[in-house]
PDB file of C-alpha atoms in Angstrom:
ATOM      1  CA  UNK A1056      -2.550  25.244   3.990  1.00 38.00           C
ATOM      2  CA  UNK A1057      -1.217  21.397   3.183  1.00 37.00           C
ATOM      3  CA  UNK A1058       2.117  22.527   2.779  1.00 37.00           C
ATOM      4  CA  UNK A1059       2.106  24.201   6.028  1.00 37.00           C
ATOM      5  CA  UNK A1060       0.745  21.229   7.638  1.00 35.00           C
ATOM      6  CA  UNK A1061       3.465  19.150   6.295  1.00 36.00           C
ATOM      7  CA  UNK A1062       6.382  21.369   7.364  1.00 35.00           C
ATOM      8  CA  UNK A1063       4.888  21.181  10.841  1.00 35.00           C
ATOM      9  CA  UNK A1064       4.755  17.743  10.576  1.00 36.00           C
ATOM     10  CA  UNK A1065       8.291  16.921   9.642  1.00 35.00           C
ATOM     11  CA  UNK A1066       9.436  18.015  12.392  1.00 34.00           C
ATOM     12  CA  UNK A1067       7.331  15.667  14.518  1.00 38.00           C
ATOM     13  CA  UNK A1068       7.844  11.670  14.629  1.00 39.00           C
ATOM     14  CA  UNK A1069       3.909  11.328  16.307  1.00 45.00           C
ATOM     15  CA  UNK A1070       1.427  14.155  15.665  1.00 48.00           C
ATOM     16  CA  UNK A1071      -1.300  15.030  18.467  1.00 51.00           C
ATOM     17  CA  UNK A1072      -3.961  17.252  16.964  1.00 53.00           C
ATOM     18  CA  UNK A1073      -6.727  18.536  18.844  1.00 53.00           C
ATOM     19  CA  UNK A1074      -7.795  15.326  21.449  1.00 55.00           C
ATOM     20  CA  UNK A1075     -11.462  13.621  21.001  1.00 53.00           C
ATOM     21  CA  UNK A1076     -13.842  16.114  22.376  1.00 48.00           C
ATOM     22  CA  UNK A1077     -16.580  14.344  24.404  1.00 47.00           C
ATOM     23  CA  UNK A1078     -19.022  14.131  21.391  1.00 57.00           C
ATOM     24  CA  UNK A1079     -16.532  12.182  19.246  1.00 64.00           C
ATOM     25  CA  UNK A1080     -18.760   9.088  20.060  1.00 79.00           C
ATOM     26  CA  UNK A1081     -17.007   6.709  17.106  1.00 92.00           C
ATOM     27  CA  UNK A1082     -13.230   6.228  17.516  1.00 95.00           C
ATOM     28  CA  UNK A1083     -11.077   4.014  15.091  1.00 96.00           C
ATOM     29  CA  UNK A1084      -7.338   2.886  15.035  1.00 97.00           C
ATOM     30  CA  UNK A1085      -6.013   2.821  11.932  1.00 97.00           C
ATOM     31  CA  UNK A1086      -3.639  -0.142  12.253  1.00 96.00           C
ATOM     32  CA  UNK A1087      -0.919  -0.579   9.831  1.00 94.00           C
ATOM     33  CA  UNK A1088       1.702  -3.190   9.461  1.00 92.00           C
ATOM     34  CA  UNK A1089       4.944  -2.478   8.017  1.00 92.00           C
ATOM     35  CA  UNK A1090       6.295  -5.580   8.732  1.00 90.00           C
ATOM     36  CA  UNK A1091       9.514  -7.298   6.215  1.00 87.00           C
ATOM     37  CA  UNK A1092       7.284  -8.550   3.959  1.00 85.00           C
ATOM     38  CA  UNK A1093       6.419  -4.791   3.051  1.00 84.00           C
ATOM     39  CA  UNK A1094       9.068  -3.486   1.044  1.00 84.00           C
ATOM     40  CA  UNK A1095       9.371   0.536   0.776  1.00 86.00           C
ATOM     41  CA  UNK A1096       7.322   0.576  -2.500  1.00 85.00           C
ATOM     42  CA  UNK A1097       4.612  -0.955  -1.036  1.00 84.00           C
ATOM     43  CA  UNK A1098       5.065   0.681   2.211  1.00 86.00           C
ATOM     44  CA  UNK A1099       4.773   4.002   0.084  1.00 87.00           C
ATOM     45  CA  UNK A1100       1.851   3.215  -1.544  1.00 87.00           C
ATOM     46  CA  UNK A1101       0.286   2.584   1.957  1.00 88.00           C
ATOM     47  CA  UNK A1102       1.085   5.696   3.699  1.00 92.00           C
ATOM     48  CA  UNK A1103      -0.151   8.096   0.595  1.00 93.00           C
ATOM     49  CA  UNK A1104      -3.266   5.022   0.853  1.00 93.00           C
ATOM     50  CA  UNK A1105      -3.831   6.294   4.403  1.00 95.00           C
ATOM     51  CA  UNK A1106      -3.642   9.943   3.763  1.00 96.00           C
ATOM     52  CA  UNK A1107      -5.860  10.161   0.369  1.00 96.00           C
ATOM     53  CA  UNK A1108      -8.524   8.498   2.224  1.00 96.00           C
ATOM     54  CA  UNK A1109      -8.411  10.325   5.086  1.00 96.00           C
ATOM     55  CA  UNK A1110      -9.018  13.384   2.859  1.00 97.00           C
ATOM     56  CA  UNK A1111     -11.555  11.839   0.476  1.00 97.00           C
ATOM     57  CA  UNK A1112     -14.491  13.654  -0.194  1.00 97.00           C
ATOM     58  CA  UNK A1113     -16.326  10.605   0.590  1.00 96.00           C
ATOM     59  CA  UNK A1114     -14.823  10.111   3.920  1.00 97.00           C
ATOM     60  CA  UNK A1115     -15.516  13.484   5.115  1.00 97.00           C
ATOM     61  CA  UNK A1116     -19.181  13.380   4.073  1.00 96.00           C
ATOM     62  CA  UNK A1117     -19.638  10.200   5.978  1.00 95.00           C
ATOM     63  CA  UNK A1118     -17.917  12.238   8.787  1.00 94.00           C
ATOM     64  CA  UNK A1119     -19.995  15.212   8.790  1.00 93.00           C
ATOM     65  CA  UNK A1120     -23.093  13.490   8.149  1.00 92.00           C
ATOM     66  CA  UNK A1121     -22.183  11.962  11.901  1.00 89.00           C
ATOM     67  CA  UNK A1122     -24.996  13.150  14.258  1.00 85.00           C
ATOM     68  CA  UNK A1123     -22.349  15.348  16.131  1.00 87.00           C
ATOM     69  CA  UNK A1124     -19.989  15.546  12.613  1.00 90.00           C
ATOM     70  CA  UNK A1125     -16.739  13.765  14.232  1.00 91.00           C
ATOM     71  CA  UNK A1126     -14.261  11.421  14.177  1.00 93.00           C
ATOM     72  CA  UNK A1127     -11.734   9.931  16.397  1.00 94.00           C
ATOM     73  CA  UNK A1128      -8.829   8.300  15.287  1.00 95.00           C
ATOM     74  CA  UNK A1129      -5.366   7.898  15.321  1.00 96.00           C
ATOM     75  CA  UNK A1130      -2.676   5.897  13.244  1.00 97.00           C
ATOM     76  CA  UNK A1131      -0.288   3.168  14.319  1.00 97.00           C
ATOM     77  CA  UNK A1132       1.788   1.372  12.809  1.00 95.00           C
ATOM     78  CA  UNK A1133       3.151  -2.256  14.137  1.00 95.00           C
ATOM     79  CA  UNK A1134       5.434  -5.254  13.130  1.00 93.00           C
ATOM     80  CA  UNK A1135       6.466  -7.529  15.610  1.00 93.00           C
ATOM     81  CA  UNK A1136       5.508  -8.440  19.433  1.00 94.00           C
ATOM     82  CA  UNK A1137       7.309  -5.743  20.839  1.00 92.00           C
ATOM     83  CA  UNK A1138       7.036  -2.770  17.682  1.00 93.00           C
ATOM     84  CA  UNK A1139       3.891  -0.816  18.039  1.00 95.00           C
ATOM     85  CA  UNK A1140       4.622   3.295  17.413  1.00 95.00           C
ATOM     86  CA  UNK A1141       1.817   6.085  17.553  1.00 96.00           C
ATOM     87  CA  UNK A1142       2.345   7.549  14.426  1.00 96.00           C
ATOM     88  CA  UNK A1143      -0.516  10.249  14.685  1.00 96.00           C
ATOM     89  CA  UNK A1144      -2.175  10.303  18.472  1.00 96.00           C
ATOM     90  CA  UNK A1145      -6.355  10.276  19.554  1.00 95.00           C
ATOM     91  CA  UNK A1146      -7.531  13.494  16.979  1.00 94.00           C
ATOM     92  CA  UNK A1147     -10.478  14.730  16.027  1.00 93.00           C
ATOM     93  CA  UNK A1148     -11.383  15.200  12.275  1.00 95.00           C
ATOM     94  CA  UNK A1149     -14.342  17.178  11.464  1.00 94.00           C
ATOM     95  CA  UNK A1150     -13.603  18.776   8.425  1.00 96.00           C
ATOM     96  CA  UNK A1151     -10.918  19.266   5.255  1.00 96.00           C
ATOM     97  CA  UNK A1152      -8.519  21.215   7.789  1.00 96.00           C
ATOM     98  CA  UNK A1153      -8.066  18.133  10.350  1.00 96.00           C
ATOM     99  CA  UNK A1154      -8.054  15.818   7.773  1.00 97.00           C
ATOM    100  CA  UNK A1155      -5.241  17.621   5.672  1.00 97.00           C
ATOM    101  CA  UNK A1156      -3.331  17.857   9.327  1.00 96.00           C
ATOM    102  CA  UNK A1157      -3.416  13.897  10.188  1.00 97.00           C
ATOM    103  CA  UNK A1158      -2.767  13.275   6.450  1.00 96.00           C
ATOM    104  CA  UNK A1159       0.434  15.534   6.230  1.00 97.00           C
ATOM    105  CA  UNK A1160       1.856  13.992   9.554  1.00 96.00           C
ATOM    106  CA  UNK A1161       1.483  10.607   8.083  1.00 96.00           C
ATOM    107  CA  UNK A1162       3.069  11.185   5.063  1.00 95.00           C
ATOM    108  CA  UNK A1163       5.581  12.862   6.789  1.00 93.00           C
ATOM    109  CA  UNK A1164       6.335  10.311   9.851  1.00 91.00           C
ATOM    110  CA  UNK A1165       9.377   8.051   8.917  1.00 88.00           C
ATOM    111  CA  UNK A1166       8.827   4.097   8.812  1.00 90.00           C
ATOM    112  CA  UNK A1167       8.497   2.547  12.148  1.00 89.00           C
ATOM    113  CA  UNK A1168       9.505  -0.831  11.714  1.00 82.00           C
ATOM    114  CA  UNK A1169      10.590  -3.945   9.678  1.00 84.00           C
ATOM    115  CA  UNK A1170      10.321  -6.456  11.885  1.00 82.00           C
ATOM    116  CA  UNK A1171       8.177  -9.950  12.081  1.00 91.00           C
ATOM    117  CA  UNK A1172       4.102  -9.610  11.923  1.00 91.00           C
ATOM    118  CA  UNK A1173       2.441  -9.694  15.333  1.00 96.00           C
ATOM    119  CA  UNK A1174      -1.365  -8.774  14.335  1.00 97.00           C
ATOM    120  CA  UNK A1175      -1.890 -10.292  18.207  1.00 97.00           C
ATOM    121  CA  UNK A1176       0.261  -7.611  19.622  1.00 97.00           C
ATOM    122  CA  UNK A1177      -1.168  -4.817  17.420  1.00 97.00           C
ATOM    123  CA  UNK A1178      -4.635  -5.462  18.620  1.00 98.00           C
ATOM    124  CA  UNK A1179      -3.741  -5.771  22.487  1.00 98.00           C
ATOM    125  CA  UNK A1180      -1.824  -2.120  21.935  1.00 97.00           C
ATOM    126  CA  UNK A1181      -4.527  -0.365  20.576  1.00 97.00           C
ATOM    127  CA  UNK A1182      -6.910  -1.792  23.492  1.00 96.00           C
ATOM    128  CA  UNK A1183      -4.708  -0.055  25.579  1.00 95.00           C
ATOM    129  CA  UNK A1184      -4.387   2.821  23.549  1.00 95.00           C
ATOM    130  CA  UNK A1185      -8.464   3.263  23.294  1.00 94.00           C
ATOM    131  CA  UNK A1186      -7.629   4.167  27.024  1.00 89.00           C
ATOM    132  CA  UNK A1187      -5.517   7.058  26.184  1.00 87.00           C
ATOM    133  CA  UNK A1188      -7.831   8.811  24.334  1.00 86.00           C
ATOM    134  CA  UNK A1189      -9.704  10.326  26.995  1.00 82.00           C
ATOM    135  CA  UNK A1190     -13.352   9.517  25.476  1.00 80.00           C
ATOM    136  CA  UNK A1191     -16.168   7.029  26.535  1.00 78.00           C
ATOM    137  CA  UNK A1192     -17.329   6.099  23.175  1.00 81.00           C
ATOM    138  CA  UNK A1193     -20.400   4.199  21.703  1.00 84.00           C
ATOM    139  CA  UNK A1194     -18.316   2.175  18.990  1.00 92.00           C
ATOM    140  CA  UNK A1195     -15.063   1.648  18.912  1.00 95.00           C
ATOM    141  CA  UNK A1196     -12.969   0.162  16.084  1.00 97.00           C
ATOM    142  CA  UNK A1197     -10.045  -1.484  15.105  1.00 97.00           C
ATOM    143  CA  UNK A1198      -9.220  -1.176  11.441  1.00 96.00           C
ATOM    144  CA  UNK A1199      -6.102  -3.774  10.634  1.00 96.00           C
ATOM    145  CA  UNK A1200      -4.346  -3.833   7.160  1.00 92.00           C
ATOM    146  CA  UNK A1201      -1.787  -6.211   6.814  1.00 91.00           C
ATOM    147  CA  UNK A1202      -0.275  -8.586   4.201  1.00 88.00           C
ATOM    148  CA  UNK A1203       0.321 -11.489   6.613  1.00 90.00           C
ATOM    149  CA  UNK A1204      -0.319 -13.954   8.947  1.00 94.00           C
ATOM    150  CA  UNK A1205       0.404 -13.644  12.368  1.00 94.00           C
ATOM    151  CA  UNK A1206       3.960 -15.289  13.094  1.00 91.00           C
ATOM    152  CA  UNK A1207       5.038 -13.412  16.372  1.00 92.00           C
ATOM    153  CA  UNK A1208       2.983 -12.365  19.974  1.00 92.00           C
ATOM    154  CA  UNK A1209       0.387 -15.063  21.646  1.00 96.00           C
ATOM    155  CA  UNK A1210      -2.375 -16.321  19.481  1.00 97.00           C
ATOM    156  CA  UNK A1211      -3.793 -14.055  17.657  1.00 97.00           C
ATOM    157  CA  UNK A1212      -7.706 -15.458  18.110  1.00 97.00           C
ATOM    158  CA  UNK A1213      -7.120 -14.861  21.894  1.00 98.00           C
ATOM    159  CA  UNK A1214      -6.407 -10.902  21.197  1.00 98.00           C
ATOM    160  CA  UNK A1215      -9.297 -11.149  18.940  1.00 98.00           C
ATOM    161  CA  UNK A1216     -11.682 -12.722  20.923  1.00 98.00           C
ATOM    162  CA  UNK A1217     -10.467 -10.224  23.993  1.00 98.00           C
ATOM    163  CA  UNK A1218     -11.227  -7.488  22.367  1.00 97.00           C
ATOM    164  CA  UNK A1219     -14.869  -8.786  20.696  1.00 97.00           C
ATOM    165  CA  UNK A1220     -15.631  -9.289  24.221  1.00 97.00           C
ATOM    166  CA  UNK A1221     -14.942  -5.798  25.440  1.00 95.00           C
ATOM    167  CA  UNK A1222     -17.451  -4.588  22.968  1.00 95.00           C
ATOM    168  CA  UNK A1223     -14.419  -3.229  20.507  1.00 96.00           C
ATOM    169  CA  UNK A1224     -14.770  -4.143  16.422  1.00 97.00           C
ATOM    170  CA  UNK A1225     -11.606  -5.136  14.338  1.00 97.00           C
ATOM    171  CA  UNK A1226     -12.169  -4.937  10.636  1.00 96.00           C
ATOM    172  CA  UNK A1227      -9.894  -6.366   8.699  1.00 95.00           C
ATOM    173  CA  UNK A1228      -7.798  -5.632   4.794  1.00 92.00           C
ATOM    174  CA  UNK A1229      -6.288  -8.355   3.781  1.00 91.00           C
ATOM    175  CA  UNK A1230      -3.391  -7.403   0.954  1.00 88.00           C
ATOM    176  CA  UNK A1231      -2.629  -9.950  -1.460  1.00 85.00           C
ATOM    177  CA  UNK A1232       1.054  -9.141  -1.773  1.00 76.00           C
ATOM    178  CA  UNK A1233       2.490 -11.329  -4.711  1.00 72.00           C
ATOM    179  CA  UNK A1234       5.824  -9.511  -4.533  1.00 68.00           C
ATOM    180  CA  UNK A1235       7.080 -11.284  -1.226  1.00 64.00           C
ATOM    181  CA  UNK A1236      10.763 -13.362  -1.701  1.00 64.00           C
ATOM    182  CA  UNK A1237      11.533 -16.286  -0.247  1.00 65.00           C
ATOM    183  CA  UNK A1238       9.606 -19.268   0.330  1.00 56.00           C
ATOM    184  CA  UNK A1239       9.139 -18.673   4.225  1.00 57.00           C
ATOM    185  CA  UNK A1240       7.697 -15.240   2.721  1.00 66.00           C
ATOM    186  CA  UNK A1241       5.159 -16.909   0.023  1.00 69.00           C
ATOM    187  CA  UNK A1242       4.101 -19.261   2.577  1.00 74.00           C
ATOM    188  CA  UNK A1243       3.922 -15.650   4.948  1.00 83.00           C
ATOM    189  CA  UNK A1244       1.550 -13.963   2.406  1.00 81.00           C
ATOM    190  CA  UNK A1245      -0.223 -16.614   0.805  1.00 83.00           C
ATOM    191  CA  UNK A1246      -1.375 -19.261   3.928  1.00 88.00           C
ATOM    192  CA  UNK A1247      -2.989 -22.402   2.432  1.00 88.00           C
ATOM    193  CA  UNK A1248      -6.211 -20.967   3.330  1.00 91.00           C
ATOM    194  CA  UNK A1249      -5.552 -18.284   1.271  1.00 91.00           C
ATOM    195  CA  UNK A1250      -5.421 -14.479   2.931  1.00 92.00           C
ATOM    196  CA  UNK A1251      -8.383 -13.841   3.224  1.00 94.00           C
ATOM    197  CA  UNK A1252      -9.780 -16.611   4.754  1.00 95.00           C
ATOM    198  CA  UNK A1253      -6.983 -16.667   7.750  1.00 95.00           C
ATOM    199  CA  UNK A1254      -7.997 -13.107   8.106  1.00 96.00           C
ATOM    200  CA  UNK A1255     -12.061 -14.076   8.292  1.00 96.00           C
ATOM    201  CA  UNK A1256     -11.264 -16.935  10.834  1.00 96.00           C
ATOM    202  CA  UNK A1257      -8.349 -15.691  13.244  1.00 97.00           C
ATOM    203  CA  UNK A1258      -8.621 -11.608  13.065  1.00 97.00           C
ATOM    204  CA  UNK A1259     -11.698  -9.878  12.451  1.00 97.00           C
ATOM    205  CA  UNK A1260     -14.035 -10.164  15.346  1.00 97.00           C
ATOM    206  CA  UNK A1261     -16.850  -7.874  17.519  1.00 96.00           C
ATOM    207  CA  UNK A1262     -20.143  -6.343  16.715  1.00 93.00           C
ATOM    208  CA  UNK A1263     -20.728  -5.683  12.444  1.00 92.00           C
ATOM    209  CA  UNK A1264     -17.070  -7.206  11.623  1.00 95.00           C
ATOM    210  CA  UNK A1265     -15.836  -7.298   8.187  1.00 94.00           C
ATOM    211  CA  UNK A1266     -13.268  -7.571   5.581  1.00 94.00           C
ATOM    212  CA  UNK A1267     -11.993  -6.090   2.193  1.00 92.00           C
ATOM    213  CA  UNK A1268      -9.365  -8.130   0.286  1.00 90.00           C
ATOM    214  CA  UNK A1269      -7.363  -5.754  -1.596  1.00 86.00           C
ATOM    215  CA  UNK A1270      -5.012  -7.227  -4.977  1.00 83.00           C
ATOM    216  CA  UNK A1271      -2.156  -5.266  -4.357  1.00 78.00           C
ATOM    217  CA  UNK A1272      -0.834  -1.925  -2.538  1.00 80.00           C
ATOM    218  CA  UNK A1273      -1.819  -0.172  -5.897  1.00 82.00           C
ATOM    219  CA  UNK A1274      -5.321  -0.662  -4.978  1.00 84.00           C
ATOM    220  CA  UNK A1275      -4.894   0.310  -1.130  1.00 86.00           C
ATOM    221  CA  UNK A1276      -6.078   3.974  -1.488  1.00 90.00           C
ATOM    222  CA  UNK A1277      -9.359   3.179  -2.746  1.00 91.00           C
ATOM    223  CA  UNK A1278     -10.057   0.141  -0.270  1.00 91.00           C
ATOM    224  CA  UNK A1279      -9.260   2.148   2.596  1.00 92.00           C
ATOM    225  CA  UNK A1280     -11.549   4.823   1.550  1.00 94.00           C
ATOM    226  CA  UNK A1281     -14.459   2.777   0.908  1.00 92.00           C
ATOM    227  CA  UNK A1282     -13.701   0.567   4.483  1.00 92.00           C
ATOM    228  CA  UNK A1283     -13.976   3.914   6.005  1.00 94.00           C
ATOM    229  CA  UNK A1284     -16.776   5.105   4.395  1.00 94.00           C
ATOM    230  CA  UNK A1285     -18.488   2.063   5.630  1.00 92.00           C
ATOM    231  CA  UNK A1286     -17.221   1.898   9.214  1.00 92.00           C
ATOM    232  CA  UNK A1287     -17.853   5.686   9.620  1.00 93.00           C
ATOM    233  CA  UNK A1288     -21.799   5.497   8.494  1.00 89.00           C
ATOM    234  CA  UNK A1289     -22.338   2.488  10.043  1.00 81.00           C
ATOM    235  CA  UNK A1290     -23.516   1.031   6.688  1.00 72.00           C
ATOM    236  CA  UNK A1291     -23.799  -2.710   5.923  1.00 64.00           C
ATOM    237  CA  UNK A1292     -20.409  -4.749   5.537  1.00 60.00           C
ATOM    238  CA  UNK A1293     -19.301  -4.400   1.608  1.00 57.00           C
ATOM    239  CA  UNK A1294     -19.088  -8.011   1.553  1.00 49.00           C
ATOM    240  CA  UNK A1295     -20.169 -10.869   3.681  1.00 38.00           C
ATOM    241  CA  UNK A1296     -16.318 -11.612   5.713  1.00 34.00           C
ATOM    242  CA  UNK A1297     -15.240 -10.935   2.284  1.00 37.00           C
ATOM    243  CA  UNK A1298     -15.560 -14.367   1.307  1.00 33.00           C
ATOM    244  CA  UNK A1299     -15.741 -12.905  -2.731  1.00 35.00           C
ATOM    245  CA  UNK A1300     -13.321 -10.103  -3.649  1.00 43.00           C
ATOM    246  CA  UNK A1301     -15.095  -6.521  -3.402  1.00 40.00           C
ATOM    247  CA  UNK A1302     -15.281  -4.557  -6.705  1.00 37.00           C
ATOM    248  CA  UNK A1303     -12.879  -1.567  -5.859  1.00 39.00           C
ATOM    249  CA  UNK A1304     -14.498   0.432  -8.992  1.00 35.00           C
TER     250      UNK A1304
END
């Protein structure tokens, strides 16, 4: 059944599954950057991140223990102001079967971008792509992953604050990337701050916000599974703004 999935999807550079039914009442973007600082080892071990956790027996209990047993969501990935691509469009998962289909199409799907990091940009794109998803839902969130600050687009506290004020969520993974070259790159990754913390004060935003910090791309599977988990039940943030690194055990 995967493998049939994934020869479907190959031929496809955005995959549209079955749209959001009505009931579909949470809908998440799964927001990935792929900027420069990402190298294609890392931007591997995202993408198979995405897809195991989309398929994670955790994950689809937390989806089918939904009061009407769905999910919306769709993936896209960004870099800078101007390099936003729907990688897999507005479908609904309720079971192994859709999850196996978005996971194969992701995995499939070739890189985007490599561009500059505009986290502003990403989160005023996937406003306007809630719109395309043909659903009036009860929550809707923005999941962002990056390894970076924000270094193209306007502001990125004025997207945020936009988009807390239209009711919408962005969660937030900050990646500690400790492979980036270049001082322009260190400085990039590692803000004065620290990650983290730019990601607590300028990104995540709206009703039951939080963030995971994640060391490294090895670890991204797991965190996204657990963040999903979390934002799919509705459960208490893992951390408070991830102010101490989660245990990813």
């Amino acid at each position: 059944m995967r493998a049939a999935f994934a020869a479907i999807a190959l031929v496809l550079f955005a995959y549209s599954g079955e749209p959001c039914a009505a009931d579909a009442d949470l809908q998440i973007v799964l927001a990935a950057d792929v900027s420069r600082s990402i190298d294609d080892g890392e931007f591997d071990l995202q993408r198979k991140g995405y897809a195991a956790a989309l398929t994670d027996p955790r994950v689809l209990t937390a989806i089918q223990g939904r009061a009407n047993g769905a999910l919306g969501v769709c993936f896209v990935e960004w870099s800078g102001e101007e390099e936003q691509h729907v990688v897999v469009d507005w479908t609904e998962i309720r079971d192994e079967e859709d999850a196996a289909s978005v996971a194969a199409a992701i995995l499939a799907a070739p890189r985007s971008f490599m561009g500059r990091t505009s986290i502003s940009a990403a989160i005023d794109f996937s406003m306007k792509h809630f719109q395309a998803s043909g659903v009036e839902s009860d929550r809707r969130v923005i999941d962002v992953s990056g390894d970076g600050t924000n270094n193209a687009g306007r502001l990125i506290t004025d997207a945020r604050d936009a988009a807390a004020a239209d009711g919408v969520t962005i969660n937030g993974l900050a990646i500690i990337n400790e492979r980036a070259d270049g001082v322009y790159a260190r400085y990039h990754v590692a803000p004065p701050e620290g990650l983290p913390e730019y990601f607590r004060q300028n990104v995540i935003g709206g009703p039951g916000a939080f963030l995971l910090e994640v060391q490294g791309f090895a670890s991204f599977s797991e965190a996204i599974t657990k963040k999903l988990v979390n934002e799919i039940s509705a459960l208490p943030p893992p951390t408070r703004f991830a102010s101490s690194r989660p245990t990813l055990d």
